[in-house]
Short mmCIF file of C-alpha atoms and ligand atoms in Angstrom, two decimals:
data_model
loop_
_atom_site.label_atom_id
_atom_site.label_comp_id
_atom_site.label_asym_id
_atom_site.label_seq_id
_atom_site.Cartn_x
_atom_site.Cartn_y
_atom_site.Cartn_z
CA UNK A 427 2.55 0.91 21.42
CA UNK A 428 0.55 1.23 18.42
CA UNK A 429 2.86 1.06 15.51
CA UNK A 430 0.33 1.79 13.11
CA UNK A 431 -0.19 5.29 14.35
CA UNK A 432 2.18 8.13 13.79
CA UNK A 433 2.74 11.98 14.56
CA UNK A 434 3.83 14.36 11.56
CA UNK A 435 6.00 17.03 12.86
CA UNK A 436 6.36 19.65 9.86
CA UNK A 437 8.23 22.95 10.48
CA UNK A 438 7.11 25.10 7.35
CA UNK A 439 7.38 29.41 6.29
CA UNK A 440 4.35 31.20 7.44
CA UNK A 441 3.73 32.28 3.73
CA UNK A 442 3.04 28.06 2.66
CA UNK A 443 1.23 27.65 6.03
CA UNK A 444 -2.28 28.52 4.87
CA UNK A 445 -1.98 26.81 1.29
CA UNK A 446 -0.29 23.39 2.86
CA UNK A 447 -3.30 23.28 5.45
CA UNK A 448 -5.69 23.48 2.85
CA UNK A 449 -4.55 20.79 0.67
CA UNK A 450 -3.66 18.07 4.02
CA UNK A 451 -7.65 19.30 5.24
CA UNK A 452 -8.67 18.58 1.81
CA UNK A 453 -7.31 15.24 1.58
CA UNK A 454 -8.55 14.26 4.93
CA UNK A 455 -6.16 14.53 7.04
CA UNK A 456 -6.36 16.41 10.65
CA UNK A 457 -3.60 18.92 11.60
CA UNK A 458 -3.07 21.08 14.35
CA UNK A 459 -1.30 24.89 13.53
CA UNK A 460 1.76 26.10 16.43
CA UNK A 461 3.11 29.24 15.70
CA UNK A 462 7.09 28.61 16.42
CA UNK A 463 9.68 30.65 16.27
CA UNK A 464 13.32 29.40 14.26
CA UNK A 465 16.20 29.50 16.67
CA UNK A 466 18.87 30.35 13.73
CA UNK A 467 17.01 33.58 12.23
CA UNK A 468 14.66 34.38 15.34
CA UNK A 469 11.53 34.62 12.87
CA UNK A 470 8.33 33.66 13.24
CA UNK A 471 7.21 29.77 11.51
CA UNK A 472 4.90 27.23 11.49
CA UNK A 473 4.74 23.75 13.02
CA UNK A 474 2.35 21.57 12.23
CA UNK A 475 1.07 18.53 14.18
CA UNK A 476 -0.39 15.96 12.13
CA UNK A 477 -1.67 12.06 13.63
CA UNK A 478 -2.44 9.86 11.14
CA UNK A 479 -2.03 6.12 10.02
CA UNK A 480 1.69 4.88 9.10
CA UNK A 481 -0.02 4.12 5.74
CA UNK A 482 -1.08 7.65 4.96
CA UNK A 483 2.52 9.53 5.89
CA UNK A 484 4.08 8.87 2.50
CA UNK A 485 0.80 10.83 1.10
CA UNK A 486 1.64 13.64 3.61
CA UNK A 487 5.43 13.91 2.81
CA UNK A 488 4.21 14.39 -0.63
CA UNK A 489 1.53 17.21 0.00
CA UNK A 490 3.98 18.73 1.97
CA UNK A 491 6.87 18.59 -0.47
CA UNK A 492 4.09 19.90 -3.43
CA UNK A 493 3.10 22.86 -1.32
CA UNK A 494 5.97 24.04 0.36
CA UNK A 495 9.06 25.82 -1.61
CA UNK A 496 12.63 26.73 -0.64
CA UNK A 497 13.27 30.42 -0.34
CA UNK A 498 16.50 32.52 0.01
CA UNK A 499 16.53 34.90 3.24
CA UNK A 500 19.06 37.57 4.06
CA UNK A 501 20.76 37.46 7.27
CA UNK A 502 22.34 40.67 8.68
CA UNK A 503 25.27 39.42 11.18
CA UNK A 504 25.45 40.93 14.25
CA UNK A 505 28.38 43.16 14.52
CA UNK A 506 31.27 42.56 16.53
CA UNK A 507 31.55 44.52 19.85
CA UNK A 508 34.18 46.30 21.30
CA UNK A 509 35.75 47.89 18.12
CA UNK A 510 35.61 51.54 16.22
CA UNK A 511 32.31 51.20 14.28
CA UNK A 512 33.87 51.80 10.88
CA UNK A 513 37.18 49.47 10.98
CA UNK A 514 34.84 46.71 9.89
CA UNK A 515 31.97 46.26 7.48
CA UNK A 516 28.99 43.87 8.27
CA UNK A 517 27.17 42.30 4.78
CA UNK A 518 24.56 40.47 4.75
CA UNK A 519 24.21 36.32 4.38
CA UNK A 520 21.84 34.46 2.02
CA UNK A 521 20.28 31.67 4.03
CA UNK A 522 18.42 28.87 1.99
CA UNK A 523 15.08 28.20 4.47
CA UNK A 524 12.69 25.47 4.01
CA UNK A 525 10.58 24.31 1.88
CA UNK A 526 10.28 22.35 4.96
CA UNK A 527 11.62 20.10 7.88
CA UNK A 528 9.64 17.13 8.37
CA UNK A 529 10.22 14.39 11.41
CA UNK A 530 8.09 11.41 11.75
CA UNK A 531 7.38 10.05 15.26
CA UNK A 532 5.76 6.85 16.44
CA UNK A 533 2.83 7.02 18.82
CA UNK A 534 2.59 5.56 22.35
CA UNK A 535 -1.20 6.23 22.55
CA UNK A 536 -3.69 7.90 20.85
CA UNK A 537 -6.97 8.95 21.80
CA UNK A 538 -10.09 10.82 21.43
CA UNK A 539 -11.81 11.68 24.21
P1 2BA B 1133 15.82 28.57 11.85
O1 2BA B 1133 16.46 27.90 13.02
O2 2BA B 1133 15.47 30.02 12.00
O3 2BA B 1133 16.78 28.35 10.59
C1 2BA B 1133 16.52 28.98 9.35
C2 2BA B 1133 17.54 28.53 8.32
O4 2BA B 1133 18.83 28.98 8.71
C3 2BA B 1133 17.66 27.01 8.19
O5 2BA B 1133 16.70 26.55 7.25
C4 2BA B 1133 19.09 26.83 7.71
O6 2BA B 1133 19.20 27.05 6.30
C5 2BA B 1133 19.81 28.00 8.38
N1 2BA B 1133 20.47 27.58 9.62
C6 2BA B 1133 19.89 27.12 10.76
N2 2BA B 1133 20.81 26.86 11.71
C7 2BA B 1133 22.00 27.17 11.15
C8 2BA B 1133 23.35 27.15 11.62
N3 2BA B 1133 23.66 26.74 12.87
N4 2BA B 1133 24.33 27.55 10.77
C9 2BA B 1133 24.05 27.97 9.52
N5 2BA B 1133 22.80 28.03 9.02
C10 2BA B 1133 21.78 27.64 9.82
P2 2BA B 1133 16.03 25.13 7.46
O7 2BA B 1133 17.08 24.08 7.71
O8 2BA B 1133 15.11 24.90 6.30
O9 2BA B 1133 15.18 25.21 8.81
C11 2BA B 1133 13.98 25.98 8.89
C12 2BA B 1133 13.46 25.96 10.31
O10 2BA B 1133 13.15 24.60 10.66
C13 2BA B 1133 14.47 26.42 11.36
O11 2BA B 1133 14.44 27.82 11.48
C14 2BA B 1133 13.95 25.73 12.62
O12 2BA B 1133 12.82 26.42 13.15
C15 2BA B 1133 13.46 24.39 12.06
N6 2BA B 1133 14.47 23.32 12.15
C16 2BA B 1133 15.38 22.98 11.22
N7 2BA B 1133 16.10 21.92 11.62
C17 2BA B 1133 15.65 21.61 12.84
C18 2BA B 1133 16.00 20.59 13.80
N8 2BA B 1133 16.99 19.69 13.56
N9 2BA B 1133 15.34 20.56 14.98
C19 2BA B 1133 14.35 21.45 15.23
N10 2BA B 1133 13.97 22.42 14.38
C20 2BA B 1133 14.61 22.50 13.19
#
Protein backbone atom coordinates (compact mmCIF):
# COMPACT_ATOMS: atom_id res chain seq x y z
CA UNK A 1 0.00 0.00 0.00
CA UNK A 2 1.07 3.39 -0.64
CA UNK A 3 0.32 5.40 2.40
CA UNK A 4 1.26 8.50 0.92
CA UNK A 5 -1.57 8.47 -1.53
CA UNK A 6 -5.16 9.13 -0.67
CA UNK A 7 -8.80 9.33 -2.22
CA UNK A 8 -11.07 12.47 -1.28
CA UNK A 9 -14.60 11.42 -1.20
CA UNK A 10 -16.71 14.81 -0.95
CA UNK A 11 -20.54 14.65 -1.14
CA UNK A 12 -21.46 18.44 -1.84
CA UNK A 13 -25.16 20.53 -3.15
CA UNK A 14 -25.24 20.80 -6.84
CA UNK A 15 -25.45 24.69 -6.44
CA UNK A 16 -21.40 24.68 -4.71
CA UNK A 17 -20.46 21.96 -7.26
CA UNK A 18 -19.27 24.22 -10.07
CA UNK A 19 -17.59 26.97 -7.71
CA UNK A 20 -15.72 24.11 -5.40
CA UNK A 21 -14.34 22.51 -8.77
CA UNK A 22 -13.01 25.61 -9.83
CA UNK A 23 -11.09 26.56 -6.88
CA UNK A 24 -9.58 22.48 -6.20
CA UNK A 25 -8.70 22.78 -10.45
CA UNK A 26 -7.20 26.02 -9.67
CA UNK A 27 -5.04 24.94 -6.99
CA UNK A 28 -3.91 21.91 -8.81
CA UNK A 29 -5.60 19.40 -7.77
CA UNK A 30 -7.47 16.64 -10.13
CA UNK A 31 -11.12 15.72 -9.37
CA UNK A 32 -13.52 13.63 -10.93
CA UNK A 33 -17.59 14.97 -10.89
CA UNK A 34 -20.50 11.80 -10.03
CA UNK A 35 -23.78 12.98 -10.07
CA UNK A 36 -25.38 11.06 -6.82
CA UNK A 37 -28.43 11.06 -5.57
CA UNK A 38 -29.04 11.58 -1.31
CA UNK A 39 -30.86 8.60 0.09
CA UNK A 40 -32.65 10.82 2.98
CA UNK A 41 -34.29 13.60 0.58
CA UNK A 42 -34.07 11.60 -2.85
CA UNK A 43 -32.41 14.80 -4.57
CA UNK A 44 -29.99 15.06 -6.88
CA UNK A 45 -25.92 15.87 -5.40
CA UNK A 46 -22.56 15.81 -6.14
CA UNK A 47 -19.68 13.48 -5.28
CA UNK A 48 -16.51 14.25 -5.96
CA UNK A 49 -13.47 11.97 -6.37
CA UNK A 50 -10.32 13.53 -5.63
CA UNK A 51 -6.49 11.41 -5.50
CA UNK A 52 -3.97 13.31 -4.20
CA UNK A 53 -0.89 13.19 -1.78
CA UNK A 54 -1.65 12.68 2.14
CA UNK A 55 0.22 16.03 2.35
CA UNK A 56 -2.15 18.02 0.21
CA UNK A 57 -5.71 16.70 1.94
CA UNK A 58 -5.59 19.22 4.77
CA UNK A 59 -5.42 21.95 1.75
CA UNK A 60 -8.50 20.19 0.24
CA UNK A 61 -10.60 19.97 3.50
CA UNK A 62 -10.03 23.61 3.58
CA UNK A 63 -11.11 24.53 -0.09
CA UNK A 64 -13.87 22.47 0.48
CA UNK A 65 -14.98 23.90 3.81
CA UNK A 66 -14.36 27.74 2.07
CA UNK A 67 -16.58 26.89 -0.85
CA UNK A 68 -19.25 24.90 0.33
CA UNK A 69 -22.15 26.36 2.78
CA UNK A 70 -24.86 24.75 4.91
CA UNK A 71 -28.36 25.33 3.67
CA UNK A 72 -31.85 24.70 5.23
CA UNK A 73 -34.23 22.38 2.97
CA UNK A 74 -37.89 21.68 3.53
CA UNK A 75 -39.01 18.22 3.76
CA UNK A 76 -42.70 17.40 3.08
CA UNK A 77 -43.41 13.94 5.08
CA UNK A 78 -45.10 11.49 3.41
CA UNK A 79 -48.54 11.05 4.69
CA UNK A 80 -49.73 8.25 6.55
CA UNK A 81 -51.88 5.66 4.66
CA UNK A 82 -54.90 4.11 5.45
CA UNK A 83 -56.73 7.05 7.21
CA UNK A 84 -59.56 9.85 6.18
CA UNK A 85 -57.37 12.44 4.37
CA UNK A 86 -58.34 15.32 6.65
CA UNK A 87 -58.08 13.68 10.34
CA UNK A 88 -54.41 14.55 10.08
CA UNK A 89 -52.29 17.43 8.85
CA UNK A 90 -48.81 16.85 7.20
CA UNK A 91 -46.16 20.12 7.73
CA UNK A 92 -43.26 20.35 6.44
CA UNK A 93 -39.51 19.64 8.15
CA UNK A 94 -36.46 21.94 7.94
CA UNK A 95 -33.50 19.74 7.17
CA UNK A 96 -29.94 21.35 7.67
CA UNK A 97 -27.91 19.78 4.33
CA UNK A 98 -24.31 20.10 3.78
CA UNK A 99 -22.01 22.32 3.38
CA UNK A 100 -20.51 19.01 2.86
CA UNK A 101 -19.59 15.33 3.87
CA UNK A 102 -16.10 14.60 3.39
CA UNK A 103 -14.38 10.88 3.95
CA UNK A 104 -10.78 10.32 3.43
CA UNK A 105 -9.63 6.89 2.15
CA UNK A 106 -6.19 5.36 1.82
CA UNK A 107 -5.08 4.01 -1.53
CA UNK A 108 -4.08 0.42 -2.40
CA UNK A 109 -2.71 1.46 -5.85
CA UNK A 110 -2.67 4.15 -7.98
CA UNK A 111 -1.97 4.46 -11.47
CA UNK A 112 -1.91 6.18 -14.69
CA UNK A 113 -2.05 4.32 -17.52
P1 LIG B 1 -29.37 12.89 2.00
O1 LIG B 1 -29.26 11.45 2.38
O2 LIG B 1 -30.44 13.25 1.01
O3 LIG B 1 -29.55 13.72 3.35
C1 LIG B 1 -29.82 15.11 3.33
C2 LIG B 1 -29.86 15.66 4.74
O4 LIG B 1 -30.95 15.08 5.44
C3 LIG B 1 -28.62 15.33 5.56
O5 LIG B 1 -27.63 16.33 5.34
C4 LIG B 1 -29.15 15.33 6.98
O6 LIG B 1 -29.25 16.65 7.50
C5 LIG B 1 -30.58 14.83 6.80
N1 LIG B 1 -30.70 13.40 7.06
C6 LIG B 1 -30.13 12.38 6.36
N2 LIG B 1 -30.48 11.18 6.87
C7 LIG B 1 -31.30 11.46 7.91
C8 LIG B 1 -32.02 10.65 8.84
N3 LIG B 1 -31.96 9.31 8.80
N4 LIG B 1 -32.78 11.28 9.78
C9 LIG B 1 -32.86 12.62 9.83
N5 LIG B 1 -32.22 13.45 8.98
C10 LIG B 1 -31.44 12.87 8.02
P2 LIG B 1 -26.10 15.92 5.36
O7 LIG B 1 -25.78 15.11 6.59
O8 LIG B 1 -25.31 17.17 5.14
O9 LIG B 1 -25.87 14.93 4.12
C11 LIG B 1 -25.92 15.39 2.78
C12 LIG B 1 -25.77 14.22 1.83
O10 LIG B 1 -24.49 13.60 2.05
C13 LIG B 1 -26.80 13.11 2.05
O11 LIG B 1 -27.98 13.40 1.35
C14 LIG B 1 -26.07 11.89 1.47
O12 LIG B 1 -26.14 11.91 0.04
C15 LIG B 1 -24.62 12.17 1.87
N6 LIG B 1 -24.25 11.52 3.14
C16 LIG B 1 -24.32 12.03 4.38
N7 LIG B 1 -23.84 11.18 5.28
C17 LIG B 1 -23.47 10.08 4.61
C18 LIG B 1 -22.89 8.82 4.99
N8 LIG B 1 -22.60 8.52 6.28
N9 LIG B 1 -22.64 7.91 4.02
C19 LIG B 1 -22.91 8.19 2.73
N10 LIG B 1 -23.45 9.35 2.30
C20 LIG B 1 -23.72 10.29 3.23
Amino acid sequence: MDPAMKLVLAIVQDKDAGKLIRALVDAGHRATKLASTGGFLKEGNTTLLIGTESSRVPEIVDIIRNTCRAREQLVTPVSPVGGPADSYTVYPVRVLVGGATVFVLDVERFERI
